[in-house]
Coordinates of C-alpha atoms in Angstrom, one line a residue:
X1 CA 57.4 139.5 90.7
X2 CA 54.1 141.0 89.4
X3 CA 54.2 144.2 87.4
X4 CA 51.4 146.5 86.4
X5 CA 51.3 149.0 83.6
X6 CA 48.9 151.9 83.7
X7 CA 47.8 154.6 81.3
X8 CA 49.0 158.0 82.5
X9 CA 45.5 159.6 82.7
X10 CA 42.5 158.3 84.6
X11 CA 43.8 155.0 85.9
X12 CA 45.9 155.8 88.9
X13 CA 42.9 156.3 91.1
X14 CA 41.6 152.8 90.2
X15 CA 44.9 151.3 91.1
X16 CA 44.8 152.9 94.5
X17 CA 41.2 151.9 95.1
X18 CA 41.9 148.3 94.3
X19 CA 44.7 148.3 96.9
X20 CA 45.9 145.1 98.4
X21 CA 42.7 143.2 97.6
X22 CA 43.7 142.9 94.0
X23 CA 47.0 141.3 94.9
X24 CA 47.2 137.6 94.5
X25 CA 47.9 135.7 97.7
X26 CA 51.5 134.9 98.4
X27 CA 52.6 131.3 98.1
X28 CA 53.6 129.6 101.2
X29 CA 57.3 129.0 101.5
X30 CA 58.1 125.3 101.0
X31 CA 58.6 123.4 104.2
X32 CA 62.0 121.8 104.6
X33 CA 61.7 118.0 104.8
X34 CA 63.1 115.9 107.6
X35 CA 66.5 114.9 106.6
X36 CA 67.3 111.4 107.9
X37 CA 70.8 111.0 109.2
X38 CA 71.2 107.2 108.9
X39 CA 74.4 107.0 110.9
X40 CA 72.8 109.0 113.8
X41 CA 69.7 106.8 113.8
X42 CA 71.7 103.6 113.7
X43 CA 74.2 104.7 116.5
X44 CA 71.4 106.0 118.7
X45 CA 69.4 102.7 118.4
X46 CA 72.3 100.5 119.3
X47 CA 73.9 102.7 121.9
X48 CA 70.7 103.0 123.8
X49 CA 69.8 99.4 123.3
X50 CA 73.1 98.3 124.8
X51 CA 72.4 100.5 127.8
X52 CA 69.0 98.9 128.2
X53 CA 70.4 95.5 127.9
X54 CA 73.2 96.2 130.4
X55 CA 70.5 97.4 132.8
X56 CA 68.4 94.2 132.1
X57 CA 65.4 96.2 131.0
X58 CA 64.4 94.0 128.0
X59 CA 62.6 90.7 128.4
X60 CA 65.3 88.2 129.3
X61 CA 66.3 85.9 126.5
X62 CA 65.1 82.7 128.2
X63 CA 61.8 84.3 129.0
X64 CA 61.4 85.6 125.5
X65 CA 62.0 82.1 124.0
X66 CA 59.4 80.7 126.4
X67 CA 56.8 83.3 125.2
X68 CA 57.3 82.8 121.5
X69 CA 54.3 80.7 121.0
X70 CA 51.4 81.0 118.4
X71 CA 48.2 82.5 119.5
X72 CA 46.1 85.6 119.2
X73 CA 47.4 88.7 120.9
X74 CA 43.9 89.7 121.8
X75 CA 44.4 93.4 121.0
X76 CA 41.6 95.6 119.7
X77 CA 42.9 97.0 116.4
X78 CA 42.0 100.4 115.3
X79 CA 39.3 100.6 112.6
X80 CA 40.0 102.2 109.2
X81 CA 38.8 105.7 108.3
X82 CA 36.6 106.4 105.2
X83 CA 38.3 109.5 103.9
X84 CA 40.7 109.0 101.0
X85 CA 44.1 110.5 101.5
X86 CA 46.9 111.7 99.2
X87 CA 50.1 109.7 99.2
X88 CA 51.7 112.6 101.1
X89 CA 49.0 112.5 103.8
X90 CA 49.4 108.7 104.1
X91 CA 53.1 109.2 104.8
X92 CA 52.5 111.9 107.4
X93 CA 49.9 109.7 109.1
X94 CA 52.1 106.6 109.3
X95 CA 55.5 108.1 110.1
X96 CA 55.0 108.5 113.9
X97 CA 53.6 105.0 114.1
X98 CA 56.6 103.2 112.4
X99 CA 59.4 101.9 114.7
X100 CA 62.8 100.2 114.2
X101 CA 63.0 97.0 116.2
X102 CA 66.6 95.8 116.9
X103 CA 68.5 93.3 119.0
X104 CA 71.8 92.9 120.7
X105 CA 73.5 89.8 122.3
X106 CA 76.4 89.4 124.7
X107 CA 79.9 88.8 123.3
X108 CA 82.7 86.7 124.9
X109 CA 84.3 89.8 126.4
X110 CA 81.3 90.9 128.4
X111 CA 80.2 93.5 125.9
X112 CA 77.3 93.5 123.4
X113 CA 77.2 92.6 119.7
X114 CA 74.7 94.2 117.3
X115 CA 72.1 91.6 116.2
X116 CA 69.5 92.3 113.6
X117 CA 66.9 95.0 113.0
X118 CA 63.6 95.2 111.3
X119 CA 60.5 97.4 110.9
X120 CA 57.5 97.5 113.3
X121 CA 54.4 99.5 113.6
X122 CA 51.9 100.5 116.3
X123 CA 48.8 98.4 116.8
X124 CA 47.6 99.8 120.1
X125 CA 48.3 103.1 122.0
X126 CA 49.7 101.3 125.1
X127 CA 52.8 100.0 123.5
X128 CA 51.7 97.1 121.3
X129 CA 53.8 96.8 118.1
X130 CA 53.6 94.3 115.2
X131 CA 56.4 92.9 113.0
X132 CA 57.2 89.6 111.3
X133 CA 57.5 86.3 113.3
X134 CA 60.8 85.5 111.5
X135 CA 62.4 88.5 113.2
X136 CA 62.4 86.5 116.4
X137 CA 63.7 83.3 114.9
X138 CA 67.3 81.9 114.9
X139 CA 68.3 84.0 117.9
X140 CA 71.8 84.2 119.3
X141 CA 72.4 83.1 123.0
X142 CA 71.3 85.9 125.3
X143 CA 69.8 88.0 122.5
X144 CA 67.3 90.7 123.6
X145 CA 65.3 93.3 121.8
X146 CA 64.3 97.0 121.8
X147 CA 62.5 99.4 119.5
X148 CA 63.1 103.0 118.5
X149 CA 60.5 105.6 117.4
X150 CA 61.0 108.4 114.8
X151 CA 62.1 110.8 117.6
X152 CA 64.9 108.6 118.7
X153 CA 63.3 107.2 121.9
X154 CA 64.4 103.6 122.4
X155 CA 62.3 101.2 124.5
X156 CA 63.0 97.7 125.6
X157 CA 60.8 94.9 124.3
X158 CA 59.2 93.6 127.6
X159 CA 56.6 91.1 126.4
X160 CA 55.8 88.8 123.4
X161 CA 52.0 88.8 123.0
X162 CA 51.3 86.4 120.2
X163 CA 51.2 85.8 116.5
X164 CA 51.8 82.9 114.1
X165 CA 54.9 81.4 112.3
X166 CA 53.0 80.4 109.1
X167 CA 51.3 83.8 108.9
X168 CA 54.6 85.5 109.7
X169 CA 53.0 87.8 112.3
X170 CA 54.5 88.7 115.7
X171 CA 53.0 91.0 118.3
X172 CA 55.0 92.4 121.1
X173 CA 55.0 95.1 123.7
X174 CA 57.2 98.1 124.8
X175 CA 56.7 100.3 127.9
X176 CA 55.2 103.3 126.0
X177 CA 51.9 105.1 126.3
X178 CA 50.0 107.5 124.1
X179 CA 51.2 106.0 120.8
X180 CA 49.1 106.4 117.6
X181 CA 48.0 103.1 116.3
X182 CA 47.6 102.3 112.6
X183 CA 44.2 100.9 111.6
X184 CA 44.2 97.4 110.1
X185 CA 41.8 96.7 107.1
X186 CA 39.5 93.7 107.6
X187 CA 39.2 93.5 103.8
X188 CA 41.7 92.3 101.2
X189 CA 43.1 95.1 99.1
X190 CA 42.0 94.8 95.5
X191 CA 44.5 93.7 92.8
X192 CA 45.6 96.9 91.1
X193 CA 44.9 99.2 94.0
X194 CA 47.5 101.8 95.3
X195 CA 49.7 100.9 98.2
X196 CA 52.6 102.6 100.1
X197 CA 55.3 101.0 102.2
X198 CA 57.2 102.7 105.0
X199 CA 60.2 100.7 106.1
X200 CA 64.0 100.5 106.7
X201 CA 65.7 98.8 103.7
X202 CA 69.4 98.1 104.1
X203 CA 70.9 100.7 106.4
X204 CA 68.5 103.4 105.2
X205 CA 65.7 104.4 107.6
X206 CA 62.2 105.6 106.9
X207 CA 62.1 105.0 103.2
X208 CA 58.6 105.5 101.6
X209 CA 57.8 103.7 98.4
X210 CA 54.7 103.3 96.4
X211 CA 53.2 100.8 94.0
X212 CA 50.2 98.5 93.5
X213 CA 48.8 95.2 94.6
X214 CA 49.7 92.6 91.8
X215 CA 48.2 89.3 93.0
X216 CA 47.4 86.9 95.8
X217 CA 49.2 83.6 96.0
X218 CA 49.3 80.5 98.2
X219 CA 51.4 77.3 98.5
X220 CA 52.2 74.6 101.0
X221 CA 55.5 75.0 102.8
X222 CA 58.0 72.4 103.9
X223 CA 56.1 72.0 107.2
X224 CA 52.9 71.2 105.3
X225 CA 51.4 74.5 106.3
X226 CA 49.4 76.6 103.9
X227 CA 50.9 80.1 103.4
X228 CA 49.0 83.0 101.9
X229 CA 50.7 86.1 100.4
X230 CA 49.8 89.4 98.8
X231 CA 52.4 90.7 96.2
X232 CA 53.0 94.4 95.6
X233 CA 55.3 96.5 93.4
X234 CA 56.3 99.0 96.1
X235 CA 60.0 98.4 96.8
X236 CA 61.6 97.2 100.0
X237 CA 64.6 95.1 100.9
X238 CA 66.5 93.6 103.8
X239 CA 65.6 95.6 107.0
X240 CA 62.0 96.1 105.8
X241 CA 60.4 93.1 107.4
X242 CA 57.4 94.2 109.3
X243 CA 56.9 97.4 107.4
X244 CA 53.3 98.4 107.0
X245 CA 51.7 98.3 103.6
X246 CA 49.1 101.1 103.6
X247 CA 46.1 101.8 101.4
X248 CA 44.7 105.2 100.4
X249 CA 42.9 105.5 103.7
X250 CA 46.1 105.0 105.7
X251 CA 45.0 101.6 106.9
X252 CA 47.4 98.6 107.0
X253 CA 46.4 96.2 104.2
X254 CA 49.7 94.1 104.3
X255 CA 53.1 93.8 106.0
X256 CA 56.4 93.4 104.2
X257 CA 57.7 89.9 104.7
X258 CA 59.9 88.4 102.0
X259 CA 61.2 88.7 98.5
X260 CA 61.5 86.2 95.7
X261 CA 64.1 86.7 93.0
X262 CA 63.3 85.6 89.5
X263 CA 66.6 84.9 87.8
X264 CA 67.3 84.0 84.2
X265 CA 69.9 81.5 85.4
X266 CA 67.3 79.5 87.3
X267 CA 65.2 76.8 85.8
X268 CA 61.8 78.3 85.0
X269 CA 59.1 77.9 86.0
X270 CA 59.7 76.9 89.6
X271 CA 57.3 76.1 92.4
X272 CA 57.8 78.6 95.2
X273 CA 57.8 75.7 97.7
X274 CA 61.1 74.5 96.0
X275 CA 62.6 77.9 95.9
X276 CA 63.7 79.4 99.2
X277 CA 62.5 83.1 99.4
X278 CA 65.0 85.6 100.7
X279 CA 63.5 87.1 103.9
X280 CA 64.3 90.7 104.1
X281 CA 65.3 90.9 107.8
X282 CA 65.5 87.6 109.5
X283 CA 69.2 87.2 108.8
X284 CA 69.9 90.9 108.2
X285 CA 73.0 92.1 110.2
X286 CA 73.6 95.8 110.2
X287 CA 76.8 96.9 108.6
X288 CA 77.5 100.2 110.4
X289 CA 78.9 98.6 113.6
X290 CA 82.1 97.4 112.1
X291 CA 82.8 99.4 109.0
X292 CA 82.4 103.0 107.8
X293 CA 81.3 104.2 104.5
X294 CA 84.3 105.1 102.3
X295 CA 84.4 107.6 99.5
X296 CA 86.8 106.6 96.7
X297 CA 88.3 109.6 95.0
X298 CA 90.5 109.3 91.9
X299 CA 91.9 112.4 90.2
X300 CA 92.9 110.5 87.1
X301 CA 90.2 109.5 84.6
X302 CA 90.0 105.8 84.0
X303 CA 90.2 104.6 80.4
X304 CA 87.0 103.1 79.0
X305 CA 86.5 99.4 79.4
X306 CA 87.2 97.5 76.3
X307 CA 85.2 94.5 77.1
X308 CA 81.5 94.3 76.6
X309 CA 79.6 94.9 79.9
X310 CA 77.9 91.9 81.4
X311 CA 74.2 92.3 82.2
X312 CA 72.6 90.9 85.3
X313 CA 70.7 87.7 85.1
X314 CA 68.2 89.0 87.6
X315 CA 64.9 89.6 85.8
X316 CA 62.5 90.5 88.6
X317 CA 62.1 90.7 92.4
X318 CA 58.6 89.8 93.7
X319 CA 57.7 91.6 96.9
X320 CA 55.5 89.3 99.1
X321 CA 53.5 90.7 102.0
X322 CA 51.2 89.3 104.7
X323 CA 47.6 90.3 103.8
X324 CA 45.8 92.6 106.2
X325 CA 43.0 90.2 107.2
X326 CA 45.6 87.6 108.2
X327 CA 47.4 90.2 110.3
X328 CA 44.1 91.1 111.9
X329 CA 43.4 87.4 112.8
X330 CA 46.5 87.2 115.0
X331 CA 46.2 90.7 116.5
X332 CA 42.6 91.2 117.2
X333 CA 40.5 90.0 120.1

């Protein structure tokens, strides 16, 4: 509250003359953020996906397998803007364009089992989304896919358009129109530059983390193919595969793909080709379908532990992403 103190004589008229113009503008009331109900998001995704699968709306499993072949999706990607944005603006720009891609497969009783889920983002307004190639690997018999937007609309995956296994890029389609595509940068982000990642780690949806580009690396994999990666410090975990890595212009400069644990118990140094990275989503099975979160309550205080606490041998988790120009190679015309 603002208070004014006036002399008794000769000042009251001035105060009236100044009137409202002298009052400082009122601050806007803070807007309430969107609170994510993870259980509601999860249940909505799989309930609607099961309904779509029951109605045979997604691309059939056998047809999906036949279409998972390398090649350019031949989609015209949006071009990046030139106006630098704040981290908050980057989040608001990207949020409507980030989806959850999930799968279900038939069980022996004629129902549906929850498969895996990952992150995807819009590349074209007519329903073209991008995620990692490994999301579509090691599928169960009869497994089919769908994708949910931020508003809870769930669409069947109806086509697989292209991509590449070594690049870890997959492009697919859903029957949606009027989506807002994210631009893809044709240039490699500079080491040290700011990045933000919007993805779905664990069973937590729409988590926004920030960091910087730390390096570019390459090695020959077990199939004698040359892989190229961009590492970042922005956090992500299982469920984040396909999450867009964004620069200060809101353009995609990378895509979350895998993590590499550096553990003190391991022999060091190790060649990445001899250490199998942990892919965040390829084998990620959601946990909410079969078990609920439990709160443990104990009225009695526990005595302090007498033994010395053991520290973790994990020293570092390297976050490895697909660089933007490599994504563009397999998306663009």
